[in-house]
Tab-separated table of C-alpha atoms in Angstrom:
chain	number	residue	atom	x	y	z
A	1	UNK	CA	-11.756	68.450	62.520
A	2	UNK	CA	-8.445	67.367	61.747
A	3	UNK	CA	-6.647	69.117	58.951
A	4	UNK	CA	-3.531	67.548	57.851
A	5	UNK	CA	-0.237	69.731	57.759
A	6	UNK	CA	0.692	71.010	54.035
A	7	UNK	CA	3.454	68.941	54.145
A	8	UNK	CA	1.979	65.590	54.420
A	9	UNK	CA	-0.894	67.038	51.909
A	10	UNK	CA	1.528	67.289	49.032
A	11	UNK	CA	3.307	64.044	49.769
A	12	UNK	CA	0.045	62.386	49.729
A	13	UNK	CA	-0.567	64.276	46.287
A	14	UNK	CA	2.511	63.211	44.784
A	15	UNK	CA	1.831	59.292	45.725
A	16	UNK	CA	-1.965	59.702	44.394
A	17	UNK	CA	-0.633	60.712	40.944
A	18	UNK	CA	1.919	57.686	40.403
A	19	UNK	CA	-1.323	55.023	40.584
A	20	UNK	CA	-1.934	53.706	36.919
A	21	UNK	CA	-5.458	54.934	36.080
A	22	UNK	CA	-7.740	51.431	35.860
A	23	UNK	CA	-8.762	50.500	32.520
A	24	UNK	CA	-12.940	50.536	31.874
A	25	UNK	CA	-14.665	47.341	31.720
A	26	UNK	CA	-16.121	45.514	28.746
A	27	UNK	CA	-19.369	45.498	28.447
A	28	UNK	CA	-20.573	41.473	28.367
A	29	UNK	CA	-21.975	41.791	25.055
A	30	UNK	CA	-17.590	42.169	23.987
A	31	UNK	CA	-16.855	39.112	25.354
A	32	UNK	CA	-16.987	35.855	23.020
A	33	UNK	CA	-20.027	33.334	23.616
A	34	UNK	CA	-18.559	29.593	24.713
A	35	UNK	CA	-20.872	26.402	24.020
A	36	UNK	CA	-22.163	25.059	26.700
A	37	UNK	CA	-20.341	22.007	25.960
A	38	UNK	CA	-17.045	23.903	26.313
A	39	UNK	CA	-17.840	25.191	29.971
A	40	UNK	CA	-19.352	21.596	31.050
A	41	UNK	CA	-16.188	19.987	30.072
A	42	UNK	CA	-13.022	22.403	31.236
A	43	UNK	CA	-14.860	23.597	34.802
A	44	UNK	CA	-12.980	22.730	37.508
A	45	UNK	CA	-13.978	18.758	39.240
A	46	UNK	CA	-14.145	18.468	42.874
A	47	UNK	CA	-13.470	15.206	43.136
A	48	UNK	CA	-9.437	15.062	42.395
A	49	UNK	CA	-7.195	16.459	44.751
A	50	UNK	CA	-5.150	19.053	42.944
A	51	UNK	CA	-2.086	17.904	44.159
A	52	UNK	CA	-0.433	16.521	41.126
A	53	UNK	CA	0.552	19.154	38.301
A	54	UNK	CA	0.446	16.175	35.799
A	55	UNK	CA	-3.008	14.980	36.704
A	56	UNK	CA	-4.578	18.264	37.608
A	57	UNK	CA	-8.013	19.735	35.959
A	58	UNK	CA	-7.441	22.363	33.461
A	59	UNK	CA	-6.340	25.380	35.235
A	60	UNK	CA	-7.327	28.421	32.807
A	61	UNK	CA	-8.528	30.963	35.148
A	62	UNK	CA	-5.179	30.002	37.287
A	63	UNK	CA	-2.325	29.984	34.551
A	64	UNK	CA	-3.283	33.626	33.060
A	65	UNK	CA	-2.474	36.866	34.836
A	66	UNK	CA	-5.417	39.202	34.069
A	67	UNK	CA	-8.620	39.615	32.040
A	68	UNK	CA	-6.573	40.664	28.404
A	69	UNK	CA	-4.756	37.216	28.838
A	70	UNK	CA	-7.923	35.143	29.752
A	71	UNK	CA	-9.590	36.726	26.518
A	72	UNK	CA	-7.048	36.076	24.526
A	73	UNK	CA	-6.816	32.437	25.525
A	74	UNK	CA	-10.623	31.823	25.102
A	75	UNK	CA	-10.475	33.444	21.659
A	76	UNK	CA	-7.391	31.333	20.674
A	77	UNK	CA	-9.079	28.024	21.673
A	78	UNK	CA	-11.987	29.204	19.637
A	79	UNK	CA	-9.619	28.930	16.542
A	80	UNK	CA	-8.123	25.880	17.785
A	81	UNK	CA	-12.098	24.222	17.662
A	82	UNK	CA	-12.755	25.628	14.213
A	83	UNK	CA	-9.532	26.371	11.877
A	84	UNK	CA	-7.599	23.875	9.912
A	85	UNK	CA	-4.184	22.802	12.296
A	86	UNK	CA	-1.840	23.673	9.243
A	87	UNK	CA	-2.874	26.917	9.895
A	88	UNK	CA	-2.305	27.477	13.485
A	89	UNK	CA	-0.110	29.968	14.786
A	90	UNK	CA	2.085	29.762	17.753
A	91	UNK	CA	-0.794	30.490	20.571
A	92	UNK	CA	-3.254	28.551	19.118
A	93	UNK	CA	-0.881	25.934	19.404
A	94	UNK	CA	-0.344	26.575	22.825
A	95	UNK	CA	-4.069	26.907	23.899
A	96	UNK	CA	-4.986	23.810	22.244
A	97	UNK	CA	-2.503	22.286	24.402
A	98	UNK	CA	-3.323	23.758	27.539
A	99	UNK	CA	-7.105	23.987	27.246
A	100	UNK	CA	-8.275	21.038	24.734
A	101	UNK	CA	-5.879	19.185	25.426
A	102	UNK	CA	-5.385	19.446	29.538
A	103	UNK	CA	-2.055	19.932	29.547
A	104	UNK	CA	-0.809	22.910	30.913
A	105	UNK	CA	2.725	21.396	32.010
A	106	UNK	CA	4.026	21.070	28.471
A	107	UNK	CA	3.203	24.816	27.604
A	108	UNK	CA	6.635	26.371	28.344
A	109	UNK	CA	8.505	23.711	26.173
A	110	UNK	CA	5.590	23.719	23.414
A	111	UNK	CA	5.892	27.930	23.578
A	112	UNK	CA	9.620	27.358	22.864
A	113	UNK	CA	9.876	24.773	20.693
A	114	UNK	CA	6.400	24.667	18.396
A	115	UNK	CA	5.709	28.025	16.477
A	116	UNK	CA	2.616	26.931	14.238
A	117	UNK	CA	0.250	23.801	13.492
A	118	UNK	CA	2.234	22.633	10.538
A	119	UNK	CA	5.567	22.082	12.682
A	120	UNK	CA	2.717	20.481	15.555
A	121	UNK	CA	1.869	18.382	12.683
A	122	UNK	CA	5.186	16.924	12.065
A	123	UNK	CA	5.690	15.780	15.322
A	124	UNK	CA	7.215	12.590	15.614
A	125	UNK	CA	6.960	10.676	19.463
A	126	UNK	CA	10.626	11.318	19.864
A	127	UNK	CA	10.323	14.815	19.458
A	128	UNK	CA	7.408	14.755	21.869
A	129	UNK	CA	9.561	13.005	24.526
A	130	UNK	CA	12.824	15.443	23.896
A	131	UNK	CA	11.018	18.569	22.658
A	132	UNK	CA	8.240	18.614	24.648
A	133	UNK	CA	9.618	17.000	27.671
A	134	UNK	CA	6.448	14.312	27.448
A	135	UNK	CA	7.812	11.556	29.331
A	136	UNK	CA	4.812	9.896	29.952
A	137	UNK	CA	4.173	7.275	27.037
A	138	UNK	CA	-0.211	7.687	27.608
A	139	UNK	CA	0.435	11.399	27.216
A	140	UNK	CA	2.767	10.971	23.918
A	141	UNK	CA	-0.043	8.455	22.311
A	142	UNK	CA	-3.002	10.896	23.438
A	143	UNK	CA	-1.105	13.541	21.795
A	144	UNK	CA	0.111	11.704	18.968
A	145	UNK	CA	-4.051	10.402	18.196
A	146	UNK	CA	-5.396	13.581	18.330
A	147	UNK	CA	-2.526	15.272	16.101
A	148	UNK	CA	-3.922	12.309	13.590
A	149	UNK	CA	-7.255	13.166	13.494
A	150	UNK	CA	-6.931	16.574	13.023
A	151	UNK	CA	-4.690	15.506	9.998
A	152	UNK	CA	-7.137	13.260	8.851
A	153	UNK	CA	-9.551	16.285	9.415
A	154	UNK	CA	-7.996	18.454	7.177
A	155	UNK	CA	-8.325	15.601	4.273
A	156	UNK	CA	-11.900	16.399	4.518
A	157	UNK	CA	-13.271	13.716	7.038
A	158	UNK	CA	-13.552	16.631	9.884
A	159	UNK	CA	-12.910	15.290	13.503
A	160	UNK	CA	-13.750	11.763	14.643
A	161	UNK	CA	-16.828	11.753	17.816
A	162	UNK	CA	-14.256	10.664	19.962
A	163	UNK	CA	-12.390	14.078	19.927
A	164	UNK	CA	-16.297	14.841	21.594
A	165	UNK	CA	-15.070	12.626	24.458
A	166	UNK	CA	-12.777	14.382	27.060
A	167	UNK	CA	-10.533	12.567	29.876
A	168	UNK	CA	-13.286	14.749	32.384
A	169	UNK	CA	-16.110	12.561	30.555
A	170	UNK	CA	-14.425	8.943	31.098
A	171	UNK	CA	-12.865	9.152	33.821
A	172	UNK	CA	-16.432	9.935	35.739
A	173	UNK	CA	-19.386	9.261	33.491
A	174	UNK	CA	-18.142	6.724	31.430
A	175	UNK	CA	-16.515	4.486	34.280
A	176	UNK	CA	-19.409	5.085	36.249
A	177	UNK	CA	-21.416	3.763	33.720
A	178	UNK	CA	-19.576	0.198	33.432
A	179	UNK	CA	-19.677	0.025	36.871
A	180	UNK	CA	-16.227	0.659	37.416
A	181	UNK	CA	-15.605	4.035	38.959
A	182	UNK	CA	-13.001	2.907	41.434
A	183	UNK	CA	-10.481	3.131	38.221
A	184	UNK	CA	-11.473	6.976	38.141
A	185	UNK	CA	-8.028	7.964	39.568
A	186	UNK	CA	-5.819	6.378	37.027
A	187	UNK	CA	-7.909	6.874	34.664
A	188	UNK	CA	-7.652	10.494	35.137
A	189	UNK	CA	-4.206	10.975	35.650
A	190	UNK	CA	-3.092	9.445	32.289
A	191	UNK	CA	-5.653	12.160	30.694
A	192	UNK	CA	-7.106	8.832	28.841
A	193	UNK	CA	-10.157	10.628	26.444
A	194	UNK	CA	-11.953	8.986	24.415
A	195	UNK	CA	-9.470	8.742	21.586
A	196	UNK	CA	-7.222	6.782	23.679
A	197	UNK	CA	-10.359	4.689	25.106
A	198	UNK	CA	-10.272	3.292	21.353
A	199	UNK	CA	-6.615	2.181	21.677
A	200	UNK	CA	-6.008	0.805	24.771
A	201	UNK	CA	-5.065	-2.610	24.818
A	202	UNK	CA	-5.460	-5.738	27.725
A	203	UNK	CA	-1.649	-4.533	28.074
A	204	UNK	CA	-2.695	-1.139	28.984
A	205	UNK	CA	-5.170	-1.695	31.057
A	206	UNK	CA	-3.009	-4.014	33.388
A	207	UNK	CA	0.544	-2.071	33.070
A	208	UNK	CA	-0.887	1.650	33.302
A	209	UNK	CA	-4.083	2.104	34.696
A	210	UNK	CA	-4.038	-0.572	37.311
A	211	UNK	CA	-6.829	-2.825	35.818
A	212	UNK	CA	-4.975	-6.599	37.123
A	213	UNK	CA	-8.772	-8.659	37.230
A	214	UNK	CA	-9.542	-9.788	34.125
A	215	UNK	CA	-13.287	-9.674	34.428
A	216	UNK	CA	-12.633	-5.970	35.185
A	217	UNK	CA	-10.778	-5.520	31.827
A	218	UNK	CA	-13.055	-7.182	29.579
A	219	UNK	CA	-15.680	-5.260	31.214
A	220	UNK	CA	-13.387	-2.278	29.997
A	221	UNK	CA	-13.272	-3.646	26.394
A	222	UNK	CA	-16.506	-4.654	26.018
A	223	UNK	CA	-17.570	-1.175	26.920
A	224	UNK	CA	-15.425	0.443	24.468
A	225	UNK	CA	-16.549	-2.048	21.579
A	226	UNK	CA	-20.098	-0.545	22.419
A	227	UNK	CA	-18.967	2.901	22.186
A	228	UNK	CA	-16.869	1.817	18.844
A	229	UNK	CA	-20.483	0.170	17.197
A	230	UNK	CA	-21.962	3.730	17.726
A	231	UNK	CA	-19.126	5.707	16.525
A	232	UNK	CA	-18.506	6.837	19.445
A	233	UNK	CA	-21.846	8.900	19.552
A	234	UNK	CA	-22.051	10.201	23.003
A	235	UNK	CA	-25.840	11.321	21.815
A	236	UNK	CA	-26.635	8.274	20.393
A	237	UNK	CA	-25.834	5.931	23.320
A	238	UNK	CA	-27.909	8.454	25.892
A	239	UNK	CA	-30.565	8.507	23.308
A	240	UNK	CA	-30.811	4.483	23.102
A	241	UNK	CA	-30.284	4.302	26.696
A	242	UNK	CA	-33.068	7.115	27.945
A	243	UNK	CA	-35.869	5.086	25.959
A	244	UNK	CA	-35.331	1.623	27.666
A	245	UNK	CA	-34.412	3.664	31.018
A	246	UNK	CA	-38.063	2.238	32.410
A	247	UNK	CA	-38.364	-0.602	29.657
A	248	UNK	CA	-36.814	-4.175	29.246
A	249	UNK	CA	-35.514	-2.947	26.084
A	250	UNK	CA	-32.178	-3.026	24.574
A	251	UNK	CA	-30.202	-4.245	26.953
A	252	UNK	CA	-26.642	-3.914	24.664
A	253	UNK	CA	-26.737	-0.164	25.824
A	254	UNK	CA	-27.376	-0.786	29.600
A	255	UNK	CA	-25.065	0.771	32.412
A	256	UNK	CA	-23.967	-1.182	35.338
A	257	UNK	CA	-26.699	0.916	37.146
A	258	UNK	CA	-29.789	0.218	34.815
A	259	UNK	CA	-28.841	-3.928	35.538
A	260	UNK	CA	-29.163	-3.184	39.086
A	261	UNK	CA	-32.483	-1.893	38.550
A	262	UNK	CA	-33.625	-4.684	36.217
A	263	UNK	CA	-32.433	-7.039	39.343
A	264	UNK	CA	-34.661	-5.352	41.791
A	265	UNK	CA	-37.473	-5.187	39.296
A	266	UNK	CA	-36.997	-9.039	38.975
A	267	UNK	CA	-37.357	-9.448	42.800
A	268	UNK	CA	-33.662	-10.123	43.682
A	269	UNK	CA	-33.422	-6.995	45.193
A	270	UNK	CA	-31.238	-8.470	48.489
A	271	UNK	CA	-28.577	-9.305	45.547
A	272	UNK	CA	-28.443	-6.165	43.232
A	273	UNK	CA	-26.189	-3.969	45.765
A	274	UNK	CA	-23.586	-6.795	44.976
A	275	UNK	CA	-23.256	-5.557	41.654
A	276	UNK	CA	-21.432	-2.056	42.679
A	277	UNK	CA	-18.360	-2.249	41.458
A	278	UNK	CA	-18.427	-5.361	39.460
A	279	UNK	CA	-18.280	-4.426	35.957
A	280	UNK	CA	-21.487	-5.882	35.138
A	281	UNK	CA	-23.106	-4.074	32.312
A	282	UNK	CA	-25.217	-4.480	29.160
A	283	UNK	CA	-22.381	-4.792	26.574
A	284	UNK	CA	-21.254	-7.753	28.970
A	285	UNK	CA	-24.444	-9.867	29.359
A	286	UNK	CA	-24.650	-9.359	25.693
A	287	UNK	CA	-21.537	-9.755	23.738
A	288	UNK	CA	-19.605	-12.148	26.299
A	289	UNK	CA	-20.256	-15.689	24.834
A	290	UNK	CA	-19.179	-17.146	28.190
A	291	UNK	CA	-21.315	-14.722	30.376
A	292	UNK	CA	-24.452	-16.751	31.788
A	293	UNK	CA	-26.414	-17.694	34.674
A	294	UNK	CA	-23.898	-18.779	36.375
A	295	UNK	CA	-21.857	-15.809	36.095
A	296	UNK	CA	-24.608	-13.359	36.879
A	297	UNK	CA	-25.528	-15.501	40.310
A	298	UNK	CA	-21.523	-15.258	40.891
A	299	UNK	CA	-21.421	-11.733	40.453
A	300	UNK	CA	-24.692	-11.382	42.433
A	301	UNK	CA	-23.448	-13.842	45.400
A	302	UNK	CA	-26.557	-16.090	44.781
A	303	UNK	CA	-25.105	-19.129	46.599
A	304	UNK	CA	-24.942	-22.591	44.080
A	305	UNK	CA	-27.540	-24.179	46.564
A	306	UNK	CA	-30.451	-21.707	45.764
A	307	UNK	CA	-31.863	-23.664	43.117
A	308	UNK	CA	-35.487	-21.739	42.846
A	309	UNK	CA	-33.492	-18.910	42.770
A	310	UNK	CA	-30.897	-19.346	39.987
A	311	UNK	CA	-34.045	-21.386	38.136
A	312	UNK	CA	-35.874	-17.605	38.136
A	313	UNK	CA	-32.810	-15.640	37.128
A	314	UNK	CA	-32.162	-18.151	34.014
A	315	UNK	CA	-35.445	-17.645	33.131
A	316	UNK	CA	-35.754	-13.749	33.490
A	317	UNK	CA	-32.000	-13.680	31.400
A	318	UNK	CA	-33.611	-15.638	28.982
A	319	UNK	CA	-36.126	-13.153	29.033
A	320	UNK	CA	-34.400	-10.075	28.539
A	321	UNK	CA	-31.146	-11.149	26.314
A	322	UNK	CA	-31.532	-13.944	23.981
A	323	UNK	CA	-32.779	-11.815	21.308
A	324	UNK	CA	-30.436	-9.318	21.630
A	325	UNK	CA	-27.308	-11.238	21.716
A	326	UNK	CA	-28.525	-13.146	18.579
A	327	UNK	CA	-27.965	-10.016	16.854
A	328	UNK	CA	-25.560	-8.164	18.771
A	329	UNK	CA	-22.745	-10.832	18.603
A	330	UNK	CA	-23.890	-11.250	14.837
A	331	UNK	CA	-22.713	-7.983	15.001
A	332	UNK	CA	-19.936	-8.364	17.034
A	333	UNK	CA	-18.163	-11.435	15.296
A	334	UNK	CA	-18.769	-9.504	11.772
A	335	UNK	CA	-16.662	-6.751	12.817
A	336	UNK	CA	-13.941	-8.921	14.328
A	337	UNK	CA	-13.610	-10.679	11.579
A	338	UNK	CA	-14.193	-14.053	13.058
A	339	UNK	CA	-16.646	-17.211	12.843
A	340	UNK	CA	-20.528	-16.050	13.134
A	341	UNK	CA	-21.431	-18.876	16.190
A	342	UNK	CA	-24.927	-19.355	18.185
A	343	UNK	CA	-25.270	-17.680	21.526
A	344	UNK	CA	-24.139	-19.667	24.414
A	345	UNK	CA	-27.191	-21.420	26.112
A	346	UNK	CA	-27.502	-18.946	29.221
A	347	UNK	CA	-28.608	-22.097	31.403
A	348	UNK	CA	-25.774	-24.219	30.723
A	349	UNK	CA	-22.014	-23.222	31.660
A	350	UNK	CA	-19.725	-24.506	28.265
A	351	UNK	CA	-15.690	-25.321	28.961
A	352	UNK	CA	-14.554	-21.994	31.030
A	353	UNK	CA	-12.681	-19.954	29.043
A	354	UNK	CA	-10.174	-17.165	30.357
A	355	UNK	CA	-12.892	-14.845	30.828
A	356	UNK	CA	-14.813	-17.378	32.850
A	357	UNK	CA	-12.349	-17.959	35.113
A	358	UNK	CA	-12.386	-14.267	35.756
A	359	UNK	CA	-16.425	-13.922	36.092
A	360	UNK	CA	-16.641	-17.185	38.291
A	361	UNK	CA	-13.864	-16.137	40.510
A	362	UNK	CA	-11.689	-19.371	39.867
A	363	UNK	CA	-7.783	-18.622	39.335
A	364	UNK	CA	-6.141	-19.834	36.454
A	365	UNK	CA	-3.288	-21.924	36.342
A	366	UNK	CA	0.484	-20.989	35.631
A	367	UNK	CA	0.320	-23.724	32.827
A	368	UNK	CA	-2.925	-22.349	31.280
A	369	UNK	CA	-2.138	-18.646	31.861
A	370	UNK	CA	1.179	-19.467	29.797
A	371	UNK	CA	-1.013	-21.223	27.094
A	372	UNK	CA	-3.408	-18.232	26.535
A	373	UNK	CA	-0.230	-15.773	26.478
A	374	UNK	CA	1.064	-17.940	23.431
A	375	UNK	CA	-2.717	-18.282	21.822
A	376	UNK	CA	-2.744	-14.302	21.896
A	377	UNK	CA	-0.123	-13.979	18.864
A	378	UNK	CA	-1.767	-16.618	16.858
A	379	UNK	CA	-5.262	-14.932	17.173
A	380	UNK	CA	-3.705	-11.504	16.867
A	381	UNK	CA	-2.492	-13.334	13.470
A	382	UNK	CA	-5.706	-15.179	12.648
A	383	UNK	CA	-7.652	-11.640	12.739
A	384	UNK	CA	-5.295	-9.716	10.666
A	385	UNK	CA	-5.474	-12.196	7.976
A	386	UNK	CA	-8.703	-12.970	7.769
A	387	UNK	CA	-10.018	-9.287	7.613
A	388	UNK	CA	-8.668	-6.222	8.533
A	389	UNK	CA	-10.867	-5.251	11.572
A	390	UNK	CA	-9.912	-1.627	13.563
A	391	UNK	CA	-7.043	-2.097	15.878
A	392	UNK	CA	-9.804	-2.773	18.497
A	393	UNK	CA	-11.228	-5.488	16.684
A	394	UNK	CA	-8.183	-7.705	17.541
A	395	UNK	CA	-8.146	-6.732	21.202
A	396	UNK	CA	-11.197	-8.491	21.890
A	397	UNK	CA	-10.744	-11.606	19.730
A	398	UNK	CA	-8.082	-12.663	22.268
A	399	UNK	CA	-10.302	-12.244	25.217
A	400	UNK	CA	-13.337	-13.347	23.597
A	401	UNK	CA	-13.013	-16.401	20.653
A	402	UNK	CA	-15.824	-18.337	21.787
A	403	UNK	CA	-14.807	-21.628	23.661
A	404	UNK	CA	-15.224	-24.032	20.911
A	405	UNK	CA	-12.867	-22.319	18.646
A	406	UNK	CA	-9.525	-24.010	18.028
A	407	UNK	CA	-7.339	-20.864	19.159
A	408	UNK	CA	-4.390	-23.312	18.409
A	409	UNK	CA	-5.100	-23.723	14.697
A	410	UNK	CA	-3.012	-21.638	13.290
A	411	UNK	CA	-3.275	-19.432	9.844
């Protein structure tokens, strides 16, 4: 047996008693208890490369150097989710930011420039551009619409559903649900939750997030009026859309998925894998005016010489939607503010409109395209005056006025 030499005994002593003595764990019944709702919506998505700093998930269990921190940060955010924003302190602030909020990049400028909720409050979008160092004009209005509903929740109204709806939720659920999920990236790297959902604009969609084919941004819209007529209920709309999931029921609420299914059911089943991708969903087939037969067999790539079977699909359509676009574009046209018209005969096609053109694949001419850019204002005009709809109200009266309206008459 090998003894070592007295020498290296007491050197080994000496470098034993310089080690910091490790501090005894917390029992789990110390540490705080999260929603489920909390840990669903901040864990960590495979699906995007975490390449971009900007565009990254959250990053809690990265960001924080040891277990105090993390519990400190969880208990913060805590605050954040139930205490007034007036009455934030400095990291609260800065949890909110990095954990609620999903973005951890601003942190070092927010820790040395925002020392409570009531200076967060004040915020104008300059300061957020030269204080914060938030460039990025989606990231400014996402900040800018949730510091307004948290100051509209301390009047008493508490927090609108769409603070419910994080940028984790739309940018896979929801666009998967239109059909749409190949605008996931985007999407996702302007952070877009569901408060910004209910201000984007045709603008937005085409400048920032990429959306240039117009049947693709109505699609967008439409889906966000749907969401809007529910109050942005995320339970509602799974509740409505669970009890038709295996009935021919409701179809305002369908995804692009369930339509796929009603196509197979329908014996078309050759054409419903043509609908990946396409935008085609419930709030479409019911609240477009201009979306018929015709446009379904487009978007299904039922050629114009199968007359038995476009006869069955206007038939089944029929079938399924008459009834509810009676009263869903009742509903529709009350809240724009516009004209209460009939439902457009799903048989036969009426004048194309813009969003026509986009659903039957034809291109638009320069002439036209210039005409509908110049109708825009004057509807934009025509809405606010005649009521004074939600921002989003006046989005979709200048995609979808029904064709018979004269858009040129103006107030």
């Amino acid at each position: 047996m090998n003894v070592p030499p007295p020498e290296a005994a007491k050197q080994q002593s000496k470098v034993c008693s310089y080690r910091k003595p490790t501090a005894p764990l917390l029992p789990l019944s110390h540490l705080p208890k999260l929603p489920c709702s909390y840990l669903s919506s901040h864990s960590p998505s495979p699906i995007y490369p975490d390449s971009d700093s900007l565009s990254s998930p959250t990053r809690l269990t990265l960001s924080l150097s040891d277990g105090e921190d993390q519990l400190d940060r969880l208990q913060q955010v805590e605050l954040a989710r139930g205490m007034p924003m007036s009455l934030w302190r400095a990291g609260t602030v800065q949890a909110w930011l990095e954990v609620i909020m999903a973005m951890p990049m601003y942190i070092r400028a927010c820790s040395e420039n925002v020392k409570s909720g009531k200076v967060l409050l004040g915020l104008s979008d300059e300061d957020l551009e030269l204080g914060l160092g938030v460039t990025s004009s989606m990231h400014r209005r996402k900040l800018r619409l949730a510091i307004n509903d948290y100051r509209d929740a301390e009047n008493g109204r508490g927090l609108s559903k769409a603070a419910d709806l994080d940028h984790h939720w739309v940018a896979k659920a929801w666009l998967n649900d239109v059909g749409l999920p190949q605008y996931s990236q985007a999407f996702h790297t302007h952070l877009v939750d569901g408060r910004m959902l209910n201000s984007l604009t045709q603008r937005d969609l085409e400048r920032s997030l990429n959306v240039t084919k117009k049947a693709h941004q109505v699609s967008l819209l439409l889906g966000i009026e749907l969401l809007y007529m529910l109050n942005f209920d995320k339970e509602a709309l799974q509740a409505r859309r669970a009890q038709c999931e295996h009935q021919n029921l409701d179809p305002l609420v369908w995804t692009c998925h369930r339509v796929v299914k009603w196509v197979r059911d329908i014996d078309l089943k050759e054409f419903a894998d043509s609908l990946q991708n396409s935008g085609v969903h419930g709030a479409v087939m019911v609240l477009d005016p201009s979306f018929n037969m015709d446009s379904m067999a487009t978007a299904l790539g039922i050629l114009g010489n199968k007359h038995m079977i476009r006869h069955h699909l206007t038939e089944e359509m029929k079938a399924l939607i008459s009834s509810a676009r009676s009263g869903g574009l009742q509903q529709h046209h009350d809240r724009l503010g516009t004209m209460s018209t009939p439902p457009t005969p799903l048989c036969h096609a009426s004048p194309p409109t813009p969003l026509r053109h986009a659903f039957l694949g034809q291109p638009t001419s320069s002439a036209s395209r210039h005409t509908h850019l110049d109708d825009e204002g004057s509807l934009r005009r025509r809405a606010v005056k005649v009521c004074t709809p939600p921002d989003y109200g006046r989005k979709l009266a200048i995609l979808l006025t029904p064709s018979h309206l004269n858009v040129n008459n103006k107030c």
